[in-house]
Amino acid sequence: MIPPSDARPAVLVTGGGTGIGAAVAHRLGATHRVAVCGRRAEPLQRVAADIGGIGIVGDVSVEADVKDIVNRVIAAYGRLDGIVLNAGIVRAAPAAEMSLEDWRAQIDVNLTGPFILAREVLPYLIRAKGALVSISSIGAVQVGAGLAAYSASKAGLTLLTQTIAFENARHGVRANVVSPGWVRTEMGDMEMRAFGDGNADAGYRRVTKLVPLRRAGQPTEIAESVAWLLSPAASYMTGAVINVDGGAASVCASMTAFDPP
């Protein structure tokens, strides 16, 4: 149990061992008591050690695991003031060829998991008048080849979050969405190396050549938006969707033909 003298708010970050989740955890570590959860112990423990938090192994799509994660956070911190629903996976395949297993895996982790977590933590967020932030994607509003399940799950996550915002505003709970575009993460680097003939930088240049800022984002840039939404500075923000995508979602694809080189 963390000593009661530590009055910092407590927050849970899912998928907190790597990528955006790890960046969020590090960003919040100075101002919050942070718990990170995920399926791999080693990166979780590394992040937890860096920030003086706790790492909890569990699968967010499994109800029993979620209950255990939340119970352990409450046992450690005595309260929960915020949650960042970040855990997510992608298994790209054309809709006509996607296996039911891959479809279900993405829906389970990206959508059902956040629902279970939100349901379990809302009593604590209501008590604390806390905040929830979901990490969606611009893929929730823009489709791409092979992303039927991913885009469907992220669109569902956005509307789930906005429903939670509406239902719980009367209790003082805020719920918002951050929708990243391309972000340089460990998972992204693997994909970009394959796309860039072994060179991740080349891959990112290819996929961002029509993004107005002409680059991928950094996990720390996503973390800043999350930290702001969790903070009192965003006290009048709920049900909002913030695109952190270098301007990608604002661009009409057909109009890029008129953009000078």
XYZ file of C-alpha atoms in Angstrom:
261
model
C 0.000 0.000 0.000
C 1.336 3.427 -0.974
C 1.677 5.659 2.129
C -1.414 7.847 2.586
C 0.843 10.896 2.702
C 1.185 10.597 -1.080
C -1.804 12.670 -2.132
C -1.166 12.499 -5.870
C -4.089 11.211 -7.951
C -3.921 7.574 -9.047
C -4.203 6.512 -12.680
C -4.189 3.204 -14.546
C -2.638 2.974 -18.031
C -3.451 -0.124 -20.080
C -0.917 -1.391 -22.578
C 1.575 0.557 -20.519
C 4.746 -1.413 -21.172
C 5.681 -0.016 -24.569
C 4.863 2.633 -27.168
C 2.225 5.234 -26.412
C 1.250 3.584 -23.129
C 4.803 3.709 -21.781
C 5.171 7.345 -22.863
C 1.908 8.219 -21.108
C 3.045 6.447 -17.950
C 6.362 8.305 -17.944
C 4.632 11.632 -18.573
C 2.198 11.084 -15.704
C 4.784 9.695 -13.312
C 5.743 13.096 -11.896
C 2.171 14.138 -11.120
C 0.316 10.863 -10.517
C 0.660 7.512 -8.846
C 0.673 5.288 -11.909
C -0.206 1.644 -12.446
C 0.525 0.076 -15.816
C -0.968 -3.169 -17.052
C -0.385 -5.404 -20.039
C 0.331 -8.958 -21.080
C 4.151 -8.953 -20.810
C 5.773 -8.679 -17.405
C 9.248 -7.483 -18.395
C 8.379 -4.161 -20.090
C 5.738 -3.427 -17.456
C 8.191 -3.881 -14.620
C 10.755 -1.727 -16.410
C 8.305 1.151 -16.809
C 7.013 0.730 -13.253
C 10.564 0.864 -11.893
C 11.326 4.003 -13.907
C 8.344 5.914 -12.542
C 7.991 4.407 -9.080
C 4.668 2.849 -9.991
C 3.284 -0.672 -10.152
C 3.111 -3.107 -13.062
C 0.293 -5.634 -13.305
C 0.212 -8.482 -15.793
C -3.212 -9.190 -17.256
C -5.273 -9.419 -20.436
C -7.764 -6.550 -20.711
C -10.104 -8.685 -22.820
C -10.517 -11.233 -20.003
C -13.067 -10.191 -17.386
C -11.361 -12.008 -14.507
C -8.037 -10.349 -15.349
C -9.654 -6.916 -15.455
C -11.249 -7.403 -12.050
C -7.878 -8.481 -10.656
C -6.096 -5.478 -12.226
C -8.571 -3.000 -10.767
C -8.566 -4.680 -7.353
C -4.771 -4.532 -7.233
C -4.720 -0.846 -8.155
C -7.210 -0.059 -5.396
C -5.268 -2.206 -2.920
C -2.077 -0.306 -3.772
C -3.404 3.239 -4.016
C -6.748 3.217 -2.219
C -8.435 5.134 -5.038
C -8.530 5.600 -8.785
C -8.788 9.071 -10.294
C -8.136 8.313 -13.947
C -7.719 5.611 -16.554
C -6.085 5.604 -19.962
C -7.553 2.926 -22.249
C -4.576 2.427 -24.515
C -4.155 -1.331 -25.066
C -4.751 -2.284 -28.689
C -3.731 -4.661 -31.451
C -3.967 -4.774 -35.239
C -4.017 -7.842 -37.480
C -4.369 -6.542 -41.001
C -6.102 -8.620 -43.664
C -8.727 -7.939 -46.344
C -12.254 -8.417 -45.031
C -12.842 -11.220 -47.537
C -9.835 -13.106 -46.170
C -9.763 -12.239 -42.472
C -10.162 -15.167 -40.114
C -12.852 -15.027 -37.474
C -10.087 -15.506 -34.905
C -8.296 -12.336 -36.039
C -11.562 -10.391 -36.198
C -12.537 -11.418 -32.687
C -9.074 -10.778 -31.254
C -9.126 -7.141 -32.402
C -12.694 -6.531 -31.254
C -11.943 -8.196 -27.907
C -8.792 -6.202 -27.122
C -9.670 -2.879 -28.757
C -13.339 -2.604 -27.821
C -14.604 -5.245 -25.410
C -11.589 -4.786 -23.130
C -12.167 -1.036 -22.748
C -15.854 -1.708 -22.045
C -15.027 -4.178 -19.259
C -12.424 -1.838 -17.791
C -14.705 1.178 -17.922
C -17.498 -0.756 -16.251
C -15.195 -1.865 -13.441
C -13.537 1.493 -12.779
C -16.524 3.812 -13.120
C -17.603 3.471 -9.484
C -14.144 4.687 -8.440
C -14.071 7.451 -11.058
C -17.493 8.631 -9.894
C -16.251 8.724 -6.313
C -13.207 10.751 -7.357
C -14.957 12.807 -10.057
C -12.197 11.498 -12.256
C -11.408 11.221 -15.939
C -11.148 8.567 -18.636
C -9.114 8.903 -21.818
C -9.356 6.388 -24.668
C -6.670 6.020 -27.310
C -8.543 5.537 -30.563
C -7.107 6.219 -34.027
C -7.782 8.270 -37.114
C -8.500 4.789 -38.472
C -11.835 5.162 -36.682
C -12.941 7.641 -39.362
C -10.655 6.792 -42.294
C -10.437 3.322 -43.750
C -7.463 1.502 -45.200
C -6.874 -1.854 -46.822
C -6.872 -4.690 -44.320
C -8.218 -2.603 -41.439
C -11.856 -3.723 -41.290
C -11.643 -5.090 -37.749
C -9.221 -2.453 -36.486
C -11.230 0.478 -37.819
C -14.519 -1.021 -36.630
C -13.105 -1.570 -33.150
C -11.652 1.945 -32.908
C -14.854 3.552 -34.183
C -16.696 1.569 -31.531
C -14.218 2.705 -28.889
C -14.806 6.342 -29.798
C -18.576 6.015 -29.458
C -18.279 3.912 -26.308
C -16.217 6.702 -24.754
C -18.667 9.385 -25.812
C -21.537 7.352 -24.367
C -19.651 7.043 -21.083
C -19.098 10.813 -21.186
C -22.811 11.465 -21.622
C -23.992 8.977 -19.023
C -21.563 10.079 -16.340
C -21.286 13.836 -16.804
C -23.888 14.256 -14.076
C -21.479 12.497 -11.712
C -18.592 14.812 -12.535
C -16.744 12.191 -14.602
C -15.142 13.278 -17.883
C -14.389 10.932 -20.797
C -12.486 11.950 -23.925
C -10.729 10.406 -26.910
C -7.265 10.941 -28.365
C -6.968 9.746 -31.976
C -3.372 9.422 -33.151
C -2.204 9.093 -36.727
C 1.132 7.454 -37.523
C 3.271 7.283 -34.384
C 6.801 5.931 -34.061
C 6.427 2.997 -31.692
C 8.076 -0.398 -31.454
C 5.118 -1.970 -33.236
C 5.093 0.771 -35.862
C 8.819 0.398 -36.485
C 8.391 -3.313 -37.252
C 5.672 -2.553 -39.791
C 7.632 0.293 -41.352
C 10.782 -1.811 -41.727
C 8.766 -4.275 -43.783
C 7.161 -1.445 -45.754
C 10.466 0.371 -46.273
C 12.510 -2.588 -47.498
C 14.210 -2.994 -44.152
C 14.499 0.728 -43.395
C 11.951 2.037 -40.890
C 12.740 5.690 -41.700
C 12.010 5.052 -45.375
C 8.750 3.376 -44.462
C 7.615 6.292 -42.329
C 8.526 8.743 -45.100
C 6.334 6.818 -47.522
C 3.276 6.650 -45.286
C 3.511 10.289 -44.182
C 4.298 11.976 -47.493
C 0.708 13.291 -47.682
C 0.462 14.170 -43.986
C 0.615 17.986 -43.694
C 3.436 17.910 -41.124
C 5.278 15.341 -43.276
C 6.325 13.085 -40.407
C 5.110 10.522 -37.918
C 4.349 11.576 -34.373
C 6.324 10.656 -31.281
C 4.724 8.779 -28.361
C 5.599 11.728 -26.123
C 3.430 13.999 -28.271
C 0.430 11.742 -27.727
C 1.237 11.572 -24.019
C 1.053 15.360 -23.702
C -2.523 15.385 -25.004
C -3.493 12.579 -22.639
C -1.946 14.336 -19.654
C -3.826 17.522 -20.491
C -7.164 15.725 -20.749
C -6.604 14.115 -17.361
C -5.699 17.436 -15.778
C -7.913 20.172 -14.278
C -6.918 22.330 -17.265
C -9.381 20.269 -19.344
C -12.181 20.509 -16.787
C -14.789 21.556 -19.391
C -13.815 18.884 -21.915
C -15.903 15.736 -22.168
C -17.069 13.637 -25.098
C -14.393 15.245 -27.263
C -12.222 13.599 -29.908
C -8.778 15.140 -30.330
C -6.823 14.178 -33.445
C -3.070 14.123 -32.847
C -2.108 13.177 -36.372
C -0.030 15.876 -38.016
C -3.150 17.115 -39.795
C -3.841 13.818 -41.607
C -7.540 13.568 -40.768
C -8.215 17.076 -42.089
C -6.975 16.287 -45.591
C -9.219 15.235 -48.462
C -7.242 12.501 -50.217
C -8.371 13.579 -53.685
C -7.127 17.119 -53.069
C -3.554 16.051 -52.405
C -3.063 16.038 -56.181
C -2.975 19.838 -56.013
C -0.390 19.992 -53.238
C 2.974 21.297 -54.499
C 5.947 18.938 -54.048
